Each structure stands twice: as structure tokens, then as C-alpha cells.
Amino acid sequence: MLESMRRGSSTCVFREMPVIVSAAAVCGPKEGKGPLGPGFDLIYKDTLAGENSWEKAESRMARQAVEIALAKASLSNNDVDFLFAGDLLNQITASGFMGRELNIPFLGIYGACSTMIEGMGLAAALVAGGFARRAVAAASSHHDTAERQYRYPTEFGYQRAPTSQWTVTGAGAAVLANEGSGPRIESFTAGRIQDYGIIDPNDMGSAMAPAFVDTLCRHLEDMSRGPQDYDLVLSGDLGRIGSTVARHLLKEKGIDLTGVHEDSGLLVYEMTPEICSGASGCGCIATVFAAKVWKELSAGKLKRVLLIATGALHSPTTCQQNESIPSVAHAVSVLGV
Amino acid sequence: MAKATVREAEAYNMLVKGFHPPRQVARNFIKAYMVGGSICVVGQIILDYLVAKGVPFVQASSMTSSTMVFLGALLTGLGIYDEIGRFAGMGSALPITGFANSIVSPAMEFKREGFVLGVSARMFQIAGPVLVYGALSSIIVSILKVFVF
């Protein structure tokens, strides 16, 4: 019988840790001007990225993130056994349309803003299990495609709620391999869906905070660790409000994140009033990881990082029907070089 | 517990409320008043100008409304009205220019989905309820006028 790679109630710990040999991030103009600007591999001057629709622009950014990541590792599409990708559009079309151009076995996934980490966890499992030599995880989002799907037409003049978040226009991709050098994925904790009765789609941080707390606690328990065992606990897009709520909930459980926690939603933009509670979207942690964290792990500046991406699993229809917002959070721990 | 009980959900909603930034009511009122007022001043200038040029008042007021609708549509097309709306909130949503914005913005947005199922079908996505309930309430008021007053 195969020796199990499970530890505790819900964490996979990989015996042969998959190596993240490469990562790349592509973004739009607003993100390019943000604090992460220099870390991006490609910055578009406008949100259409040379296409004639925002949907195509998002798909293009996703494809380019994958292509650039492969080029950086001197790999071609044929070297990749699986591509995990997802986005926020209905039927994850940005990813499907990207897959059409790439000719890599494609597995579309949806975890809302947790998609990137879900993809990295699944890709790591396939690589660590010997089912793939190389696998790519990618995720994308686009401010304008998200606005028109979830909220109002982009030119409609209304005041954004202070609890709302700004969807990142950008895509990130990570290439995982069973050999090579780079940061290594140590473990993967898949999240359980949490729903604490938040019905306001403009307050996703609050809706997602309990999912973050649940996954973090289970991961720490399974690994017999505390937050201080990590150089960085990076959440997906809790934003300002979600982060505060999450830290409060954790403090009640006796877990103190002071000094180790950062939220991707607070790293992408200068926090002007327009950004409200922070950045969000599948592209949020995907770009922060590829443009910043992966580089710091590769340079040895970070030794052990826990990435926990949260996703709000609602749709405009469920919100109009007054359903509360179920949320999920997936965690992956990564070891630096 | 994956799905919180009603009591847990209530407690959590209360907790979360405490972390929400306070609503900037006074600031929003002032912004809305300034911008909404400015839009009305522009309308008044146009109206006064037309009346001074000898246009009868009833016609002049319709012409003013049309001009304001045009200006709202133009500023929407130029990508300015959404910025005004983000700043002024109800101050720019309530005047007739805001009504123009609510129709022109989806019309622009859904052009890529075609003129039938995109532009024309989605054009009243935001303004539709205003038209429906506006017409409905005007009918109710008319009935009241006939039978009650």
C-alpha cells in the first residue's frame, strides 16, 4: 500500500516537494503604477491590451503570464503535462479561451479569488504524486469584466461602498516541476466552505474572513505549528476590513498574526479612496505571488511562507435572491531557496 | 460549523459592523449638494437664456431638459460622468443628467454584444425600474386625482 502523504485532518504534505521553477505576472496600467510595478513581467498601457473586448484582454493577459513563465524556465508548451487555470467570468471563459491557444492538457477550476492557490495545490499534488513532470497553475481577473458581470456598466456614475474592493486587472502563472531549483511547495490544505450569513456582495472581506480563519487554524494544527513558524502569512484579498476581522477572530482563538500577516489586497495599489477596502480578484494573489513573493523566496529573503487565498462563491443571481455568501480558503506552504 | 446558525450569523454580522468604516454622511451630503446644485445651476442658466431669447417657458423647459440629457450623455461618452458619480453620489445620480448616464452607460457597455441583444436589450438595465415604477406611480396618482380630489 502507498504511504500516505496526509497529515492531520486535512493537509497534504509532499514527500517530493514540487519546485516552482518559474512564475510570471502580467497586469494593466493601474496595477503597473502600484507598489508592485517593477515586479511585473509585462504591463499594458490600457485595459484593452490591444484587443477589442475586455474579456479578450483578460484572456490574453492569462495566456501571456503562462507563456512568459514558461519562457523564463526555458520550457515550451509541450513540456507541460497539465494546466490548471481559472478566473471570475461566467464559465471561466478567460481561461478556456487561453487554453485554446496553448495546446496543453487543460483543467479549468473555479474557486473565485482562491483559484490560484487551488490550482497550485492541485498542480503540486499531481507533480508530487508522479502524475506530471511539470504543471502550470494560472489565474486571471480584470476590473472591467468583473464590474460588468457583478456590478454596473463601467461608465455608470455611482459611489462605491467603502467596504467594496477593486478587482485587479492582471494574471499570474506559476510553473511547478519535479526537478530544478526554486522555492518548493511543502504542503496543501484545502478549505471547507464557510458561511456566516453575510449577504452584502460589497463586503466580501467580511464574508471571507471566517474561511481564512478556518483554513489557517486547521493548517497550523495539522502541521503542529504557530504563525511565528512562518516568515509570511499571505492572504488573498481580504482587504482592509476582512483582514481586521480575521485577525480579531484569530485573537479570540489565541492566535496572534502580528508581524507575519500581509494581505495581497493591500499590496497591489496605493490605497487611495477609490480602492476602498483593497484589491480583489483571482489576479490579486496570483500577481502578488509571481511579482513579489516568488522572487523573495527564490532570493532566500523568505524561508517559509503560507499562502492562503480566499474566494467568495456567490453570483449576482444568488445575491439578488438574498442568499448569503459562502466562502472558501485554500492554503499552500512554500519553502524558500 | 460550515454554515453558521441564524444566531451565529447575527452575532457575526454585528461583530463585522463594528469594523466597518464610519459612513461619511456629512461629507457625502456636502459633495452631493455642491455637485447636484451645480448641475441645477447649469440647467437654470440654459432656461433663463432661452426665456430671455423669447422662447415660451413651457418649450424652454423641455429644451432645457433635452439639453441636460444631451450633456449627461456626452459626459458619459467621454468617460467623465462616472468619475463625477463616484465623487458626488446621489448629487449626480438624481438630476436628469444622471438618468441619461444610467441609459447611455449600459448602451455603451454592451455594444460588443450587438445592437439587438446588447445595446437595445440592456439599455434600460438600470433605468428600467425607474421607468416602470415612475409610470405606475403616475397612474396611481392620476386615479387618486380622478376619484378622490
Coordinates of C-alpha atoms in Angstrom, one line a residue:
Chain A
M1 CA 0.0 0.0 0.0
L2 CA 1.1 3.5 -0.8
E3 CA 2.4 5.5 2.1
S4 CA 0.0 8.3 2.8
M5 CA 1.1 11.9 2.4
R6 CA -1.8 13.2 4.6
R7 CA -1.1 14.8 7.9
G8 CA -3.7 15.7 10.5
S9 CA -7.3 16.2 9.4
S10 CA -6.9 17.9 6.1
T11 CA -3.3 18.7 5.0
C12 CA -1.3 17.0 2.3
V13 CA 2.5 17.1 3.0
F14 CA 4.5 16.3 -0.1
R15 CA 7.4 13.9 0.3
E16 CA 9.0 15.0 -3.0
M17 CA 8.3 18.7 -2.9
P18 CA 7.4 20.2 -6.3
V19 CA 9.7 23.1 -7.3
I20 CA 8.2 26.4 -8.5
V21 CA 10.8 26.8 -11.2
S22 CA 9.2 30.0 -12.6
A23 CA 6.4 32.5 -12.1
A24 CA 5.2 35.5 -14.2
A25 CA 2.8 38.3 -13.7
V26 CA 1.1 40.5 -16.3
C27 CA -1.1 43.5 -15.5
G28 CA -3.0 46.6 -16.6
P29 CA -1.9 50.2 -16.2
K30 CA -3.3 50.9 -12.7
E31 CA -1.6 47.9 -11.2
G32 CA 1.6 48.8 -13.1
K33 CA 1.7 52.1 -11.3
G34 CA 1.2 50.5 -7.9
P35 CA 3.9 49.4 -5.5
L36 CA 4.4 46.1 -7.3
G37 CA 5.0 47.8 -10.6
P38 CA 8.7 46.9 -11.1
G39 CA 8.0 43.3 -10.3
F40 CA 5.6 42.7 -13.2
D41 CA 6.9 41.0 -16.3
L42 CA 4.5 42.9 -18.7
I43 CA 2.4 46.0 -18.0
Y44 CA -0.2 47.0 -20.5
K45 CA -0.8 50.7 -21.1
D46 CA -4.6 50.3 -21.3
T47 CA -7.1 47.8 -20.1
L48 CA -8.0 46.5 -23.5
A49 CA -4.4 45.2 -24.1
G50 CA -4.7 45.6 -27.8
E51 CA -7.9 43.5 -28.0
N52 CA -11.4 44.7 -28.9
S53 CA -13.1 43.5 -25.7
W54 CA -12.1 43.3 -22.1
E55 CA -12.9 39.6 -22.0
K56 CA -10.3 39.0 -24.7
A57 CA -7.9 41.3 -22.9
E58 CA -8.1 39.2 -19.8
S59 CA -7.7 36.0 -21.7
R60 CA -4.6 37.5 -23.4
M61 CA -3.1 38.5 -20.1
A62 CA -3.6 35.0 -18.7
R63 CA -2.0 33.4 -21.8
Q64 CA 0.9 35.8 -21.6
A65 CA 1.5 35.1 -18.0
V66 CA 1.8 31.4 -18.8
E67 CA 3.9 31.9 -21.9
I68 CA 6.3 34.3 -20.1
A69 CA 6.6 31.9 -17.1
L70 CA 7.4 29.0 -19.4
A71 CA 9.9 31.1 -21.4
K72 CA 11.7 32.2 -18.1
A73 CA 12.2 28.5 -17.3
S74 CA 13.3 27.8 -20.9
L75 CA 10.3 25.4 -21.4
S76 CA 7.9 25.0 -24.3
N77 CA 4.2 24.2 -24.1
N78 CA 4.9 20.6 -25.0
D79 CA 7.0 20.2 -21.8
V80 CA 3.9 20.9 -19.6
D81 CA 1.6 18.0 -18.6
F82 CA -1.2 19.9 -17.0
L83 CA -2.5 23.5 -17.0
F84 CA -4.8 24.5 -14.1
A85 CA -6.5 27.8 -14.7
G86 CA -9.5 29.8 -13.6
D87 CA -11.0 33.3 -13.5
L88 CA -14.1 35.1 -12.4
L89 CA -16.0 35.2 -15.7
N90 CA -19.1 33.0 -16.2
Q91 CA -18.0 29.6 -17.4
I92 CA -14.4 30.7 -16.8
T93 CA -14.1 31.8 -20.4
A94 CA -10.9 33.8 -19.9
S95 CA -9.1 30.6 -19.0
G96 CA -10.9 28.4 -21.6
F97 CA -10.0 30.8 -24.4
M98 CA -6.5 30.9 -23.2
G99 CA -6.3 27.1 -23.3
R100 CA -7.4 27.2 -26.9
E101 CA -4.2 28.9 -27.8
L102 CA -1.8 26.9 -25.7
N103 CA -2.2 23.2 -26.6
I104 CA -1.6 22.0 -23.0
P105 CA -3.9 19.5 -21.3
F106 CA -6.3 21.9 -19.6
L107 CA -8.1 21.6 -16.3
G108 CA -10.4 24.6 -15.6
I109 CA -11.1 25.3 -12.0
Y110 CA -13.2 27.8 -10.1
G111 CA -12.6 29.0 -6.6
A112 CA -13.3 32.6 -7.2
C113 CA -10.4 34.6 -5.8
S114 CA -8.9 31.4 -4.2
T115 CA -8.4 29.9 -7.7
M116 CA -4.6 30.5 -7.9
I117 CA -3.8 28.6 -4.7
E118 CA -6.4 25.9 -5.5
G119 CA -4.5 25.5 -8.8
M120 CA -1.1 25.5 -7.2
G121 CA -2.2 22.9 -4.7
L122 CA -3.7 20.6 -7.3
A123 CA -0.7 21.0 -9.6
A124 CA 1.6 20.3 -6.7
A125 CA -0.3 17.1 -5.9
L126 CA 0.0 15.8 -9.5
V127 CA 3.7 16.6 -9.6
A128 CA 4.4 15.2 -6.2
G129 CA 2.4 12.1 -6.9
G130 CA 4.3 11.4 -10.1
F131 CA 1.4 12.1 -12.4
A132 CA 3.1 15.1 -14.0
R133 CA 6.6 16.2 -14.6
R134 CA 5.6 19.8 -15.0
A135 CA 2.3 21.5 -14.3
V136 CA 1.3 25.1 -14.6
A137 CA -1.2 27.0 -12.3
A138 CA -2.6 30.3 -13.6
A139 CA -5.4 32.7 -12.6
S140 CA -6.6 36.0 -14.0
S141 CA -9.1 38.8 -13.4
H142 CA -10.0 42.1 -15.0
H143 CA -11.6 45.1 -13.3
D144 CA -13.9 45.9 -16.2
T145 CA -15.0 42.3 -17.0
A146 CA -15.8 41.9 -13.3
E147 CA -17.6 45.2 -13.0
R148 CA -20.0 44.5 -15.9
Q149 CA -20.7 41.0 -14.6
Y150 CA -21.0 41.6 -10.9
R151 CA -21.9 45.2 -10.6
Y152 CA -22.8 48.0 -13.0
P153 CA -21.6 49.2 -16.5
T154 CA -18.2 50.7 -16.1
E155 CA -19.3 54.2 -17.2
F156 CA -22.2 54.3 -14.8
G157 CA -21.7 57.0 -12.2
Y158 CA -22.2 55.7 -8.7
Q159 CA -20.5 55.9 -5.4
R160 CA -18.6 52.7 -4.4
A161 CA -19.3 51.3 -0.9
P162 CA -16.3 51.9 1.4
T163 CA -16.3 48.1 2.2
S164 CA -16.1 47.2 -1.5
Q165 CA -12.8 46.2 -3.3
W166 CA -11.2 46.9 -6.6
T167 CA -10.8 43.9 -8.9
V168 CA -7.2 43.5 -10.2
T169 CA -6.6 43.7 -13.9
G170 CA -3.9 41.1 -14.3
A171 CA -2.9 37.5 -14.4
G172 CA -0.2 35.3 -12.7
A173 CA 1.2 31.9 -13.5
A174 CA 3.5 29.5 -11.7
V175 CA 5.3 26.6 -13.3
L176 CA 5.8 23.6 -11.0
A177 CA 8.3 20.8 -11.8
N178 CA 9.6 17.6 -10.2
E179 CA 13.2 18.8 -10.6
G180 CA 15.1 22.0 -10.9
S181 CA 15.8 24.9 -8.5
G182 CA 13.5 27.3 -6.9
P183 CA 11.0 27.6 -4.0
R184 CA 9.4 24.3 -3.1
I185 CA 5.7 23.6 -2.2
E186 CA 5.7 21.8 1.1
S187 CA 2.0 21.3 1.8
F188 CA -1.5 22.0 0.7
T189 CA -4.6 22.4 2.9
A190 CA -7.9 22.6 1.0
G191 CA -10.6 24.7 2.6
R192 CA -14.0 23.9 3.8
I193 CA -16.8 26.2 2.7
Q194 CA -17.8 28.7 5.5
D195 CA -20.9 30.9 5.5
Y196 CA -21.5 33.3 8.3
G197 CA -24.5 34.9 6.9
I198 CA -23.0 38.0 5.1
I199 CA -25.3 38.9 2.3
D200 CA -23.7 42.2 1.1
P201 CA -21.7 41.5 -2.1
N202 CA -19.9 44.8 -1.4
D203 CA -18.4 43.4 1.8
M204 CA -16.6 40.3 0.6
G205 CA -13.8 40.7 3.1
S206 CA -16.2 40.1 5.9
A207 CA -17.8 37.2 4.1
M208 CA -14.4 35.5 3.5
A209 CA -12.7 36.1 6.9
P210 CA -14.2 33.0 8.6
A211 CA -12.9 30.8 5.7
F212 CA -9.4 32.2 6.1
V213 CA -9.6 31.6 9.9
D214 CA -10.8 28.0 9.5
T215 CA -8.2 27.0 6.9
L216 CA -5.4 28.7 8.8
C217 CA -6.3 27.0 12.1
R218 CA -6.6 23.6 10.5
H219 CA -3.3 24.0 8.7
L220 CA -1.4 25.1 11.8
E221 CA -3.0 22.3 13.8
D222 CA -2.1 19.6 11.2
M223 CA 1.4 20.9 10.9
S224 CA 1.8 21.4 14.7
R225 CA 3.0 25.0 14.1
G226 CA 2.2 28.5 15.1
P227 CA 2.1 31.6 12.9
Q228 CA 5.6 32.6 14.0
D229 CA 6.9 29.5 12.2
Y230 CA 6.3 31.4 9.0
D231 CA 8.2 34.4 7.7
L232 CA 5.0 35.5 6.0
V233 CA 1.3 34.5 6.1
L234 CA -0.1 36.0 2.9
S235 CA -3.8 36.2 2.5
G236 CA -5.5 36.5 -0.9
D237 CA -7.8 39.5 -0.9
L238 CA -9.4 40.0 2.5
G239 CA -8.8 43.7 2.1
R240 CA -8.6 46.2 5.0
I241 CA -11.8 45.2 6.6
G242 CA -11.6 41.4 6.1
S243 CA -8.0 41.4 7.5
T244 CA -9.1 43.3 10.6
V245 CA -12.0 40.9 11.1
A246 CA -9.8 37.8 10.5
R247 CA -7.2 39.0 13.0
H248 CA -9.8 39.7 15.5
L249 CA -11.4 36.2 15.1
L250 CA -7.9 34.6 15.4
K251 CA -7.1 36.6 18.5
E252 CA -10.2 35.1 20.1
K253 CA -8.8 31.7 19.3
G254 CA -5.4 32.7 20.8
I255 CA -3.6 33.0 17.5
D256 CA -1.7 36.2 17.0
L257 CA -0.7 37.2 13.4
T258 CA 1.0 40.4 14.4
G259 CA 4.1 41.0 12.3
V260 CA 3.7 38.0 10.0
H261 CA 0.4 38.6 8.2
E262 CA 0.1 40.6 4.9
D263 CA -2.8 40.8 2.6
S264 CA -2.4 40.8 -1.1
G265 CA -5.3 43.1 -1.4
L266 CA -3.3 45.8 0.3
L267 CA -0.2 45.3 -1.7
V268 CA -1.3 45.9 -5.3
Y269 CA -2.4 49.6 -5.2
E270 CA -1.6 52.8 -3.4
M271 CA -4.5 52.9 -1.1
T272 CA -6.4 55.8 -2.5
P273 CA -10.1 56.3 -1.5
E274 CA -11.1 54.9 -4.9
I275 CA -9.6 51.5 -4.0
C276 CA -11.9 51.4 -0.9
S277 CA -11.1 48.3 1.2
G278 CA -8.4 47.0 -1.1
A279 CA -7.7 44.9 -4.2
S280 CA -9.5 41.7 -5.1
G281 CA -9.9 39.1 -7.8
C282 CA -8.2 35.9 -8.9
G283 CA -5.4 38.1 -10.3
C284 CA -4.7 39.6 -6.8
I285 CA -2.7 36.9 -5.0
A286 CA -1.7 35.5 -8.4
T287 CA 0.2 38.7 -9.3
V288 CA 1.4 39.4 -5.8
F289 CA 2.9 35.9 -5.6
A290 CA 4.5 36.0 -9.1
A291 CA 5.7 39.6 -9.0
K292 CA 6.9 39.7 -5.4
V293 CA 6.7 36.7 -3.1
W294 CA 8.1 34.1 -5.5
K295 CA 11.1 36.4 -6.2
E296 CA 11.8 36.9 -2.5
L297 CA 11.5 33.1 -1.9
S298 CA 13.9 32.5 -4.8
A299 CA 16.4 35.0 -3.4
G300 CA 16.3 33.4 0.0
K301 CA 14.8 36.5 1.6
L302 CA 11.8 34.5 2.8
K303 CA 12.3 31.0 4.2
R304 CA 8.8 29.7 4.8
V305 CA 5.6 31.3 3.5
L306 CA 2.0 30.3 3.9
L307 CA -0.3 31.5 1.1
I308 CA -4.0 31.4 1.9
A309 CA -6.3 32.7 -0.8
T310 CA -9.9 33.2 0.0
G311 CA -12.8 33.1 -2.5
A312 CA -16.4 34.3 -2.2
L313 CA -18.6 31.8 -4.0
H314 CA -21.6 33.9 -4.8
S315 CA -23.1 35.1 -8.1
P316 CA -25.2 38.2 -8.9
T317 CA -28.2 35.9 -9.1
T318 CA -27.7 34.4 -5.6
C319 CA -27.2 37.9 -4.2
Q320 CA -30.4 39.2 -5.8
Q321 CA -32.2 36.2 -4.3
N322 CA -30.9 37.3 -0.9
E323 CA -28.7 34.3 -0.3
S324 CA -25.7 34.7 2.0
I325 CA -22.2 34.4 0.6
P326 CA -20.4 31.1 1.0
S327 CA -16.6 31.4 1.1
V328 CA -13.6 29.1 0.9
A329 CA -9.9 29.4 1.5
H330 CA -7.1 27.2 0.3
A331 CA -3.6 27.2 1.7
V332 CA -0.2 26.2 0.3
S333 CA 3.0 26.5 2.2
V334 CA 6.1 27.2 0.3
L335 CA 9.8 26.9 1.3
G336 CA 12.4 29.4 0.1
V337 CA 15.7 28.6 -1.6
Chain B
M1 CA -19.7 24.7 11.6
A2 CA -19.6 25.4 7.9
K3 CA -22.9 27.2 7.6
A4 CA -23.5 29.3 10.7
T5 CA -26.8 29.1 12.6
V6 CA -29.1 32.1 12.5
R7 CA -27.8 33.2 15.9
E8 CA -24.1 32.8 14.9
A9 CA -24.8 34.7 11.7
E10 CA -26.5 37.5 13.6
A11 CA -23.6 37.7 16.1
Y12 CA -21.1 37.7 13.2
N13 CA -22.9 40.5 11.3
M14 CA -22.9 42.6 14.5
L15 CA -19.2 42.0 15.0
V16 CA -18.4 42.8 11.4
K17 CA -20.4 46.1 11.6
G18 CA -18.0 47.3 14.3
F19 CA -15.1 47.0 11.9
H20 CA -16.8 48.9 9.0
P21 CA -15.5 52.4 8.4
P22 CA -18.0 55.0 9.6
R23 CA -20.2 56.4 6.9
Q24 CA -19.1 59.9 5.9
V25 CA -22.6 61.2 6.0
A26 CA -21.8 64.9 6.4
R27 CA -19.1 64.8 3.7
N28 CA -21.3 62.9 1.3
F29 CA -24.2 65.4 1.9
I30 CA -21.9 68.4 1.1
K31 CA -20.5 66.8 -2.0
A32 CA -23.9 65.8 -3.3
Y33 CA -25.3 69.2 -2.6
M34 CA -22.4 71.0 -4.3
V35 CA -22.4 68.9 -7.5
G36 CA -26.2 68.4 -7.6
G37 CA -26.6 72.1 -7.1
S38 CA -24.1 73.0 -9.8
I39 CA -25.9 70.8 -12.3
C40 CA -29.1 72.6 -11.4
V41 CA -27.4 76.0 -11.9
V42 CA -26.3 75.0 -15.4
G43 CA -29.9 74.0 -16.1
Q44 CA -31.2 77.3 -14.7
I45 CA -28.7 79.3 -16.9
I46 CA -29.9 77.4 -20.0
L47 CA -33.5 78.0 -19.1
D48 CA -33.0 81.7 -18.3
Y49 CA -31.1 82.2 -21.6
L50 CA -33.8 80.6 -23.7
V51 CA -36.6 82.6 -21.9
A52 CA -34.5 85.8 -22.4
K53 CA -34.3 84.9 -26.1
G54 CA -38.1 84.9 -26.3
V55 CA -38.8 81.1 -26.2
P56 CA -42.1 80.4 -24.4
F57 CA -41.5 79.0 -20.9
V58 CA -43.1 75.6 -21.5
Q59 CA -41.0 75.0 -24.6
A60 CA -37.9 76.4 -23.0
S61 CA -38.2 74.0 -20.0
S62 CA -38.5 71.0 -22.4
M63 CA -35.5 72.3 -24.4
T64 CA -33.5 72.6 -21.1
S65 CA -34.3 69.1 -20.1
S66 CA -33.2 67.8 -23.5
T67 CA -30.0 69.8 -23.3
M68 CA -29.2 68.5 -19.9
V69 CA -29.9 64.9 -21.1
F70 CA -27.5 65.6 -24.0
L71 CA -24.8 66.9 -21.7
G72 CA -25.2 63.9 -19.4
A73 CA -24.9 61.5 -22.3
L74 CA -21.9 63.4 -23.7
L75 CA -20.0 63.4 -20.4
T76 CA -20.8 59.6 -20.1
G77 CA -19.4 59.0 -23.6
L78 CA -16.3 61.0 -22.7
G79 CA -15.8 58.8 -19.7
I80 CA -16.2 61.7 -17.2
Y81 CA -19.7 61.2 -15.7
D82 CA -18.7 58.0 -13.8
E83 CA -15.9 60.0 -12.1
I84 CA -18.4 62.7 -11.2
G85 CA -20.7 60.0 -9.9
R86 CA -18.0 58.4 -7.8
F87 CA -17.4 61.7 -6.2
A88 CA -20.9 63.1 -5.8
G89 CA -23.0 60.0 -5.4
M90 CA -26.7 61.0 -5.4
G91 CA -25.8 64.6 -6.3
S92 CA -25.1 63.5 -9.9
A93 CA -27.4 60.4 -10.0
L94 CA -30.6 62.3 -9.1
P95 CA -30.7 65.1 -11.8
I96 CA -31.8 64.3 -15.3
T97 CA -28.2 64.1 -16.4
G98 CA -27.9 61.0 -14.1
F99 CA -30.8 59.5 -15.8
A100 CA -29.1 60.0 -19.1
N101 CA -25.9 58.4 -17.7
S102 CA -27.9 55.3 -16.5
I103 CA -29.2 54.7 -20.0
V104 CA -26.1 55.6 -22.0
S105 CA -23.6 53.7 -19.9
P106 CA -25.2 50.2 -20.4
A107 CA -25.8 51.1 -24.1
M108 CA -22.0 51.8 -24.4
E109 CA -21.0 48.8 -22.3
F110 CA -23.0 46.2 -24.2
K111 CA -22.2 47.4 -27.7
R112 CA -19.9 44.4 -28.1
E113 CA -22.8 42.1 -27.6
G114 CA -24.6 43.5 -30.7
F115 CA -27.2 46.1 -31.3
V116 CA -30.2 43.9 -30.6
L117 CA -29.3 41.7 -27.6
G118 CA -26.6 44.1 -26.4
V119 CA -27.3 47.8 -26.8
S120 CA -31.1 47.8 -27.0
A121 CA -31.9 44.9 -24.7
R122 CA -29.6 46.1 -21.9
M123 CA -30.1 49.9 -22.3
F124 CA -32.8 50.0 -19.6
Q125 CA -31.0 47.7 -17.2
I126 CA -30.6 50.4 -14.6
A127 CA -33.2 53.0 -15.8
G128 CA -35.9 50.3 -16.4
P129 CA -37.2 50.1 -12.7
V130 CA -37.3 53.9 -12.6
L131 CA -39.5 54.0 -15.8
V132 CA -41.7 51.1 -14.6
Y133 CA -42.4 52.5 -11.1
G134 CA -42.5 56.1 -12.4
A135 CA -45.2 55.1 -14.8
L136 CA -47.0 53.0 -12.2
S137 CA -47.0 55.8 -9.6
S138 CA -48.2 58.3 -12.1
I139 CA -51.1 56.1 -12.9
I140 CA -51.9 55.7 -9.2
V141 CA -51.7 59.4 -8.6
S142 CA -54.0 60.1 -11.7
I143 CA -56.6 57.6 -10.4
L144 CA -56.5 59.3 -7.0
K145 CA -56.9 62.7 -8.6
V146 CA -60.0 61.5 -10.6
F147 CA -61.7 59.7 -7.7
V148 CA -60.6 61.4 -4.6
F149 CA -59.8 65.0 -5.3

